[in-house]
Amino acid sequence: MTKPTRPVTFSPEALAAIVNAVQQALDAKKSGKTVTGVTPLNAKSERSIKNEIAVVRAFKKAGFGDVKPHIDVKTFNRWMADGMRPIEGSKSLKVKNLRLFHVKQVRALTAEEKQDAQAKSDAAIAEYDQSQPAAPERQRGESKAKEDQNKADNVVPIQ
């Protein structure tokens, strides 16, 4: 028993364009050049790639050696989310609009610090919830009566 084949959903021209784009990207990768108009194979935008290059350059210039963006270099809040905290007195590097810390500048959070951070977070959430105005409660009969009155006002008699 053979499986039924699905019909082709693109034209030979579209397939040729895809093959051409992949070939250009592979040729550019071999030669070290960039190709415009071709989507990177890792699906990162050109802006994201430029930001990562700027991060690597800034941290290498500062003497941190090997740098992997999103792994070795993160913002304060990203390190805190990972259970790490910048060492007291360490300075962040400003790259574009971000203030970043290297893995060499952070330490693990203690159990007390984790509990304190969680307590502060819970307190902030509770304060926010209390500051929000409560939605006015309507009685079902009142809103229904107003709706009926509005319908009656909009009725035009047929002549």
Short mmCIF file of N, CA and C in Angstrom, two decimals:
data_model
loop_
_atom_site.label_atom_id
_atom_site.label_comp_id
_atom_site.label_asym_id
_atom_site.label_seq_id
_atom_site.Cartn_x
_atom_site.Cartn_y
_atom_site.Cartn_z
N MET A 1 0.84 -1.17 0.00
CA MET A 1 0.00 0.00 0.00
C MET A 1 0.89 1.24 0.00
N THR A 2 0.71 2.11 -0.97
CA THR A 2 1.54 3.31 -1.08
C THR A 2 0.81 4.50 -0.48
N LYS A 3 1.58 5.41 0.05
CA LYS A 3 1.01 6.64 0.61
C LYS A 3 0.65 7.58 -0.53
N PRO A 4 -0.47 8.26 -0.39
CA PRO A 4 -0.80 9.25 -1.43
C PRO A 4 0.16 10.43 -1.33
N THR A 5 0.57 10.94 -2.45
CA THR A 5 1.50 12.07 -2.46
C THR A 5 0.73 13.37 -2.38
N ARG A 6 1.32 14.31 -1.73
CA ARG A 6 0.70 15.64 -1.62
C ARG A 6 1.09 16.46 -2.83
N PRO A 7 0.20 17.30 -3.29
CA PRO A 7 0.54 18.13 -4.45
C PRO A 7 1.57 19.19 -4.07
N VAL A 8 2.38 19.59 -5.03
CA VAL A 8 3.38 20.63 -4.83
C VAL A 8 2.67 21.96 -4.66
N THR A 9 3.09 22.74 -3.64
CA THR A 9 2.40 24.00 -3.36
C THR A 9 3.20 25.22 -3.77
N PHE A 10 4.34 25.05 -4.43
CA PHE A 10 5.10 26.20 -4.89
C PHE A 10 5.60 25.93 -6.29
N SER A 11 5.94 26.99 -6.98
CA SER A 11 6.35 26.88 -8.37
C SER A 11 7.84 26.56 -8.48
N PRO A 12 8.26 26.09 -9.64
CA PRO A 12 9.70 25.83 -9.84
C PRO A 12 10.54 27.11 -9.67
N GLU A 13 9.97 28.27 -10.00
CA GLU A 13 10.68 29.53 -9.83
C GLU A 13 10.92 29.82 -8.35
N ALA A 14 9.91 29.56 -7.52
CA ALA A 14 10.04 29.78 -6.08
C ALA A 14 11.10 28.85 -5.50
N LEU A 15 11.12 27.60 -5.94
CA LEU A 15 12.13 26.65 -5.47
C LEU A 15 13.52 27.11 -5.90
N ALA A 16 13.65 27.58 -7.12
CA ALA A 16 14.94 28.07 -7.60
C ALA A 16 15.41 29.28 -6.79
N ALA A 17 14.48 30.17 -6.41
CA ALA A 17 14.84 31.34 -5.61
C ALA A 17 15.34 30.92 -4.22
N ILE A 18 14.70 29.93 -3.62
CA ILE A 18 15.11 29.43 -2.30
C ILE A 18 16.50 28.81 -2.39
N VAL A 19 16.72 27.98 -3.40
CA VAL A 19 18.03 27.34 -3.57
C VAL A 19 19.10 28.39 -3.80
N ASN A 20 18.80 29.41 -4.60
CA ASN A 20 19.75 30.49 -4.88
C ASN A 20 20.10 31.25 -3.61
N ALA A 21 19.10 31.56 -2.78
CA ALA A 21 19.34 32.29 -1.53
C ALA A 21 20.21 31.49 -0.57
N VAL A 22 19.95 30.20 -0.47
CA VAL A 22 20.75 29.33 0.40
C VAL A 22 22.19 29.25 -0.13
N GLN A 23 22.34 29.14 -1.43
CA GLN A 23 23.68 29.07 -2.02
C GLN A 23 24.45 30.36 -1.76
N GLN A 24 23.79 31.52 -1.89
CA GLN A 24 24.44 32.80 -1.61
C GLN A 24 24.88 32.88 -0.16
N ALA A 25 24.01 32.44 0.74
CA ALA A 25 24.34 32.47 2.17
C ALA A 25 25.53 31.58 2.48
N LEU A 26 25.57 30.40 1.88
CA LEU A 26 26.71 29.49 2.09
C LEU A 26 28.00 30.06 1.52
N ASP A 27 27.93 30.66 0.33
CA ASP A 27 29.11 31.27 -0.27
C ASP A 27 29.61 32.43 0.58
N ALA A 28 28.68 33.23 1.10
CA ALA A 28 29.05 34.37 1.94
C ALA A 28 29.69 33.90 3.24
N LYS A 29 29.17 32.81 3.79
CA LYS A 29 29.73 32.28 5.04
C LYS A 29 31.17 31.81 4.82
N LYS A 30 31.42 31.18 3.68
CA LYS A 30 32.76 30.69 3.37
C LYS A 30 33.74 31.85 3.20
N SER A 31 33.28 32.93 2.52
CA SER A 31 34.18 34.05 2.24
C SER A 31 34.20 35.07 3.37
N GLY A 32 33.29 34.98 4.33
CA GLY A 32 33.26 35.90 5.46
C GLY A 32 32.55 37.20 5.16
N LYS A 33 31.86 37.29 4.05
CA LYS A 33 31.12 38.49 3.68
C LYS A 33 29.66 38.35 4.10
N THR A 34 28.97 39.51 4.14
CA THR A 34 27.54 39.48 4.43
C THR A 34 26.77 39.68 3.14
N VAL A 35 25.62 39.07 3.06
CA VAL A 35 24.77 39.17 1.89
C VAL A 35 23.49 39.88 2.30
N THR A 36 23.13 40.93 1.56
CA THR A 36 21.89 41.64 1.88
C THR A 36 20.73 40.97 1.18
N GLY A 37 19.58 41.03 1.81
CA GLY A 37 18.37 40.47 1.22
C GLY A 37 18.17 39.00 1.51
N VAL A 38 19.11 38.37 2.20
CA VAL A 38 18.98 36.96 2.52
C VAL A 38 18.76 36.84 4.02
N THR A 39 17.73 36.13 4.40
CA THR A 39 17.44 35.94 5.82
C THR A 39 18.51 35.04 6.42
N PRO A 40 19.10 35.45 7.55
CA PRO A 40 20.10 34.59 8.18
C PRO A 40 19.50 33.25 8.56
N LEU A 41 20.31 32.22 8.50
CA LEU A 41 19.82 30.88 8.79
C LEU A 41 19.45 30.71 10.25
N ASN A 42 20.02 31.52 11.16
CA ASN A 42 19.68 31.40 12.57
C ASN A 42 18.49 32.29 12.95
N ALA A 43 17.87 32.95 12.00
CA ALA A 43 16.65 33.74 12.15
C ALA A 43 16.83 34.94 13.07
N LYS A 44 18.04 35.48 13.18
CA LYS A 44 18.25 36.71 13.95
C LYS A 44 18.18 37.88 12.99
N SER A 45 17.64 38.97 13.47
CA SER A 45 17.56 40.15 12.63
C SER A 45 18.94 40.80 12.51
N GLU A 46 19.09 41.64 11.52
CA GLU A 46 20.36 42.32 11.31
C GLU A 46 20.70 43.20 12.51
N ARG A 47 19.68 43.84 13.07
CA ARG A 47 19.87 44.70 14.23
C ARG A 47 20.36 43.90 15.44
N SER A 48 19.78 42.72 15.64
CA SER A 48 20.18 41.86 16.75
C SER A 48 21.64 41.43 16.59
N ILE A 49 22.03 41.10 15.39
CA ILE A 49 23.40 40.68 15.13
C ILE A 49 24.37 41.83 15.39
N LYS A 50 24.00 43.04 14.96
CA LYS A 50 24.86 44.21 15.19
C LYS A 50 25.00 44.48 16.69
N ASN A 51 23.91 44.34 17.44
CA ASN A 51 23.98 44.55 18.89
C ASN A 51 24.91 43.54 19.54
N GLU A 52 24.83 42.28 19.12
CA GLU A 52 25.70 41.25 19.69
C GLU A 52 27.16 41.52 19.36
N ILE A 53 27.43 41.98 18.16
CA ILE A 53 28.80 42.32 17.78
C ILE A 53 29.32 43.46 18.64
N ALA A 54 28.47 44.47 18.88
CA ALA A 54 28.86 45.60 19.72
C ALA A 54 29.16 45.15 21.15
N VAL A 55 28.37 44.21 21.66
CA VAL A 55 28.59 43.67 23.02
C VAL A 55 29.94 42.95 23.08
N VAL A 56 30.21 42.11 22.11
CA VAL A 56 31.47 41.36 22.10
C VAL A 56 32.65 42.33 22.04
N ARG A 57 32.57 43.33 21.17
CA ARG A 57 33.67 44.29 21.05
C ARG A 57 33.90 45.05 22.35
N ALA A 58 32.81 45.52 22.97
CA ALA A 58 32.93 46.31 24.20
C ALA A 58 33.55 45.49 25.32
N PHE A 59 33.14 44.25 25.49
CA PHE A 59 33.67 43.44 26.58
C PHE A 59 35.09 42.95 26.29
N LYS A 60 35.43 42.72 25.03
CA LYS A 60 36.82 42.35 24.71
C LYS A 60 37.73 43.55 24.96
N LYS A 61 37.27 44.75 24.60
CA LYS A 61 38.05 45.96 24.82
C LYS A 61 38.27 46.19 26.32
N ALA A 62 37.28 45.81 27.14
CA ALA A 62 37.39 45.96 28.60
C ALA A 62 38.24 44.85 29.21
N GLY A 63 38.65 43.85 28.43
CA GLY A 63 39.55 42.83 28.91
C GLY A 63 38.90 41.58 29.46
N PHE A 64 37.69 41.27 29.03
CA PHE A 64 37.00 40.10 29.55
C PHE A 64 37.23 38.83 28.72
N GLY A 65 37.97 38.91 27.63
CA GLY A 65 38.29 37.71 26.84
C GLY A 65 37.10 37.22 26.04
N ASP A 66 36.88 35.89 26.09
CA ASP A 66 35.78 35.29 25.33
C ASP A 66 34.44 35.75 25.89
N VAL A 67 33.56 36.18 24.99
CA VAL A 67 32.25 36.69 25.39
C VAL A 67 31.19 36.07 24.50
N LYS A 68 30.15 35.51 25.12
CA LYS A 68 29.01 34.98 24.38
C LYS A 68 27.77 35.74 24.85
N PRO A 69 27.21 36.61 24.00
CA PRO A 69 26.01 37.36 24.39
C PRO A 69 24.88 36.41 24.80
N HIS A 70 24.10 36.81 25.76
CA HIS A 70 22.97 36.06 26.32
C HIS A 70 23.40 34.87 27.17
N ILE A 71 24.69 34.57 27.21
CA ILE A 71 25.18 33.47 28.03
C ILE A 71 26.14 34.02 29.08
N ASP A 72 27.22 34.68 28.63
CA ASP A 72 28.22 35.25 29.53
C ASP A 72 27.89 36.68 29.94
N VAL A 73 27.07 37.37 29.16
CA VAL A 73 26.79 38.78 29.38
C VAL A 73 25.28 38.97 29.46
N LYS A 74 24.82 39.56 30.58
CA LYS A 74 23.38 39.78 30.78
C LYS A 74 23.16 41.06 31.57
N THR A 75 21.91 41.52 31.59
CA THR A 75 21.54 42.66 32.41
C THR A 75 21.39 42.21 33.86
N PHE A 76 21.30 43.18 34.76
CA PHE A 76 21.14 42.89 36.19
C PHE A 76 19.93 41.99 36.43
N ASN A 77 18.79 42.35 35.85
CA ASN A 77 17.56 41.58 36.08
C ASN A 77 17.66 40.16 35.51
N ARG A 78 18.35 39.99 34.39
CA ARG A 78 18.52 38.63 33.83
C ARG A 78 19.40 37.77 34.74
N TRP A 79 20.45 38.38 35.32
CA TRP A 79 21.28 37.63 36.25
C TRP A 79 20.48 37.25 37.49
N MET A 80 19.67 38.19 37.99
CA MET A 80 18.85 37.92 39.18
C MET A 80 17.87 36.78 38.90
N ALA A 81 17.29 36.76 37.71
CA ALA A 81 16.36 35.69 37.35
C ALA A 81 17.06 34.34 37.29
N ASP A 82 18.36 34.34 37.00
CA ASP A 82 19.14 33.11 36.96
C ASP A 82 19.74 32.74 38.31
N GLY A 83 19.40 33.50 39.37
CA GLY A 83 19.91 33.19 40.70
C GLY A 83 21.31 33.71 40.95
N MET A 84 21.72 34.73 40.19
CA MET A 84 23.04 35.32 40.35
C MET A 84 22.86 36.82 40.62
N ARG A 85 23.91 37.44 41.16
CA ARG A 85 23.85 38.86 41.45
C ARG A 85 25.23 39.46 41.18
N PRO A 86 25.28 40.65 40.57
CA PRO A 86 26.59 41.29 40.38
C PRO A 86 27.29 41.51 41.71
N ILE A 87 28.58 41.31 41.72
CA ILE A 87 29.38 41.50 42.93
C ILE A 87 29.35 42.99 43.29
N GLU A 88 29.22 43.27 44.58
CA GLU A 88 29.16 44.65 45.05
C GLU A 88 30.41 45.39 44.59
N GLY A 89 30.21 46.57 44.02
CA GLY A 89 31.32 47.38 43.55
C GLY A 89 31.67 47.17 42.08
N SER A 90 31.14 46.13 41.46
CA SER A 90 31.44 45.91 40.04
C SER A 90 30.61 46.88 39.20
N LYS A 91 31.20 47.33 38.12
CA LYS A 91 30.55 48.31 37.25
C LYS A 91 30.05 47.65 35.98
N SER A 92 28.86 48.05 35.56
CA SER A 92 28.32 47.53 34.31
C SER A 92 28.95 48.26 33.14
N LEU A 93 28.91 47.63 31.99
CA LEU A 93 29.33 48.27 30.75
C LEU A 93 28.08 48.68 30.00
N LYS A 94 28.07 49.91 29.51
CA LYS A 94 26.93 50.38 28.74
C LYS A 94 27.20 50.11 27.26
N VAL A 95 26.32 49.30 26.68
CA VAL A 95 26.41 48.99 25.26
C VAL A 95 25.06 49.34 24.65
N LYS A 96 25.07 50.28 23.72
CA LYS A 96 23.84 50.82 23.14
C LYS A 96 22.98 51.33 24.29
N ASN A 97 21.80 50.78 24.51
CA ASN A 97 20.94 51.26 25.59
C ASN A 97 20.90 50.29 26.77
N LEU A 98 21.84 49.36 26.83
CA LEU A 98 21.83 48.34 27.88
C LEU A 98 23.02 48.50 28.81
N ARG A 99 22.79 48.19 30.08
CA ARG A 99 23.88 48.11 31.06
C ARG A 99 24.08 46.63 31.37
N LEU A 100 25.24 46.11 31.02
CA LEU A 100 25.48 44.67 31.05
C LEU A 100 26.60 44.30 32.01
N PHE A 101 26.47 43.10 32.59
CA PHE A 101 27.49 42.53 33.47
C PHE A 101 27.99 41.22 32.87
N HIS A 102 29.29 40.96 33.03
CA HIS A 102 29.90 39.73 32.56
C HIS A 102 29.81 38.67 33.65
N VAL A 103 29.90 37.42 33.27
CA VAL A 103 29.81 36.31 34.22
C VAL A 103 30.91 36.41 35.29
N LYS A 104 32.04 37.01 34.97
CA LYS A 104 33.11 37.19 35.96
C LYS A 104 32.75 38.22 37.02
N GLN A 105 31.70 39.02 36.78
CA GLN A 105 31.30 40.06 37.71
C GLN A 105 30.14 39.65 38.61
N VAL A 106 29.70 38.40 38.55
CA VAL A 106 28.53 38.00 39.33
C VAL A 106 28.87 36.88 40.30
N ARG A 107 27.99 36.73 41.28
CA ARG A 107 28.12 35.66 42.27
C ARG A 107 26.74 35.04 42.48
N ALA A 108 26.71 33.86 43.05
CA ALA A 108 25.44 33.19 43.31
C ALA A 108 24.72 33.86 44.48
N LEU A 109 23.40 33.90 44.40
CA LEU A 109 22.60 34.44 45.50
C LEU A 109 22.56 33.45 46.66
N THR A 110 22.55 33.97 47.88
CA THR A 110 22.39 33.11 49.04
C THR A 110 20.90 32.83 49.24
N ALA A 111 20.58 31.86 50.09
CA ALA A 111 19.19 31.53 50.36
C ALA A 111 18.45 32.72 50.96
N GLU A 112 19.12 33.47 51.85
CA GLU A 112 18.49 34.65 52.46
C GLU A 112 18.17 35.70 51.41
N GLU A 113 19.10 35.92 50.48
CA GLU A 113 18.89 36.91 49.43
C GLU A 113 17.72 36.51 48.52
N LYS A 114 17.62 35.22 48.24
CA LYS A 114 16.50 34.74 47.42
C LYS A 114 15.18 34.98 48.13
N GLN A 115 15.12 34.70 49.44
CA GLN A 115 13.89 34.91 50.20
C GLN A 115 13.55 36.40 50.25
N ASP A 116 14.55 37.25 50.47
CA ASP A 116 14.31 38.70 50.51
C ASP A 116 13.79 39.21 49.16
N ALA A 117 14.39 38.73 48.07
CA ALA A 117 13.96 39.15 46.74
C ALA A 117 12.53 38.71 46.48
N GLN A 118 12.19 37.50 46.90
CA GLN A 118 10.82 37.00 46.72
C GLN A 118 9.84 37.81 47.56
N ALA A 119 10.23 38.15 48.80
CA ALA A 119 9.36 38.95 49.67
C ALA A 119 9.13 40.33 49.08
N LYS A 120 10.18 40.96 48.55
CA LYS A 120 10.03 42.28 47.91
C LYS A 120 9.13 42.20 46.70
N SER A 121 9.29 41.15 45.92
CA SER A 121 8.45 40.96 44.74
C SER A 121 6.98 40.80 45.14
N ASP A 122 6.73 39.98 46.15
CA ASP A 122 5.35 39.77 46.62
C ASP A 122 4.75 41.06 47.15
N ALA A 123 5.56 41.84 47.90
CA ALA A 123 5.08 43.12 48.45
C ALA A 123 4.75 44.10 47.32
N ALA A 124 5.59 44.14 46.30
CA ALA A 124 5.35 45.05 45.17
C ALA A 124 4.09 44.66 44.42
N ILE A 125 3.86 43.37 44.26
CA ILE A 125 2.64 42.91 43.58
C ILE A 125 1.41 43.27 44.40
N ALA A 126 1.48 43.05 45.72
CA ALA A 126 0.35 43.38 46.59
C ALA A 126 0.07 44.89 46.56
N GLU A 127 1.13 45.71 46.59
CA GLU A 127 0.94 47.17 46.54
C GLU A 127 0.31 47.59 45.22
N TYR A 128 0.74 46.99 44.15
CA TYR A 128 0.18 47.31 42.84
C TYR A 128 -1.30 46.93 42.79
N ASP A 129 -1.62 45.74 43.28
CA ASP A 129 -3.02 45.29 43.27
C ASP A 129 -3.90 46.22 44.09
N GLN A 130 -3.38 46.74 45.22
CA GLN A 130 -4.17 47.64 46.06
C GLN A 130 -4.34 49.00 45.42
N SER A 131 -3.37 49.43 44.61
CA SER A 131 -3.45 50.75 44.00
C SER A 131 -4.40 50.80 42.81
N GLN A 132 -4.77 49.66 42.28
CA GLN A 132 -5.68 49.62 41.14
C GLN A 132 -7.12 49.85 41.62
N PRO A 133 -7.86 50.75 40.97
CA PRO A 133 -9.25 50.98 41.38
C PRO A 133 -10.09 49.74 41.08
N ALA A 134 -10.95 49.44 42.01
CA ALA A 134 -11.83 48.28 41.83
C ALA A 134 -12.89 48.61 40.79
N ALA A 135 -13.26 47.64 40.02
CA ALA A 135 -14.31 47.84 39.01
C ALA A 135 -15.63 48.03 39.73
N PRO A 136 -16.41 49.04 39.32
CA PRO A 136 -17.70 49.25 39.99
C PRO A 136 -18.64 48.08 39.73
N GLU A 137 -19.25 47.62 40.77
CA GLU A 137 -20.18 46.50 40.63
C GLU A 137 -21.56 47.05 40.30
N ARG A 138 -22.15 46.51 39.30
CA ARG A 138 -23.49 46.94 38.89
C ARG A 138 -24.48 45.85 39.24
N GLN A 139 -25.63 46.32 39.60
CA GLN A 139 -26.68 45.34 39.84
C GLN A 139 -27.24 44.94 38.49
N ARG A 140 -27.54 43.70 38.35
CA ARG A 140 -27.98 43.20 37.06
C ARG A 140 -29.24 43.90 36.57
N GLY A 141 -30.16 44.14 37.46
CA GLY A 141 -31.41 44.78 37.06
C GLY A 141 -31.21 46.20 36.57
N GLU A 142 -30.28 46.96 37.18
CA GLU A 142 -30.06 48.35 36.79
C GLU A 142 -29.49 48.44 35.38
N SER A 143 -28.47 47.66 35.07
CA SER A 143 -27.87 47.76 33.74
C SER A 143 -28.84 47.27 32.67
N LYS A 144 -29.63 46.27 32.98
CA LYS A 144 -30.62 45.77 32.03
C LYS A 144 -31.69 46.83 31.78
N ALA A 145 -32.11 47.54 32.84
CA ALA A 145 -33.12 48.58 32.68
C ALA A 145 -32.59 49.72 31.81
N LYS A 146 -31.34 50.12 32.02
CA LYS A 146 -30.76 51.19 31.20
C LYS A 146 -30.65 50.75 29.75
N GLU A 147 -30.28 49.52 29.52
CA GLU A 147 -30.17 49.00 28.16
C GLU A 147 -31.53 49.00 27.47
N ASP A 148 -32.57 48.58 28.19
CA ASP A 148 -33.92 48.57 27.63
C ASP A 148 -34.38 49.99 27.31
N GLN A 149 -34.06 50.96 28.18
CA GLN A 149 -34.45 52.34 27.95
C GLN A 149 -33.76 52.89 26.71
N ASN A 150 -32.48 52.59 26.53
CA ASN A 150 -31.75 53.04 25.35
C ASN A 150 -32.34 52.45 24.07
N LYS A 151 -32.76 51.20 24.12
CA LYS A 151 -33.38 50.57 22.95
C LYS A 151 -34.69 51.26 22.64
N ALA A 152 -35.47 51.58 23.66
CA ALA A 152 -36.77 52.23 23.45
C ALA A 152 -36.58 53.62 22.87
N ASP A 153 -35.52 54.34 23.28
CA ASP A 153 -35.28 55.68 22.76
C ASP A 153 -34.88 55.65 21.29
N ASN A 154 -34.28 54.58 20.84
CA ASN A 154 -33.79 54.47 19.46
C ASN A 154 -34.80 53.88 18.51
N VAL A 155 -35.99 53.52 18.99
CA VAL A 155 -37.00 52.90 18.13
C VAL A 155 -37.72 54.00 17.35
N VAL A 156 -37.83 53.79 16.03
CA VAL A 156 -38.56 54.72 15.17
C VAL A 156 -39.82 53.99 14.71
N PRO A 157 -41.01 54.59 14.93
CA PRO A 157 -42.24 53.90 14.54
C PRO A 157 -42.36 53.79 13.03
N ILE A 158 -42.94 52.69 12.56
CA ILE A 158 -43.15 52.45 11.13
C ILE A 158 -44.48 53.08 10.74
N GLN A 159 -44.51 53.81 9.68
CA GLN A 159 -45.75 54.46 9.24
C GLN A 159 -46.33 53.84 8.04
#
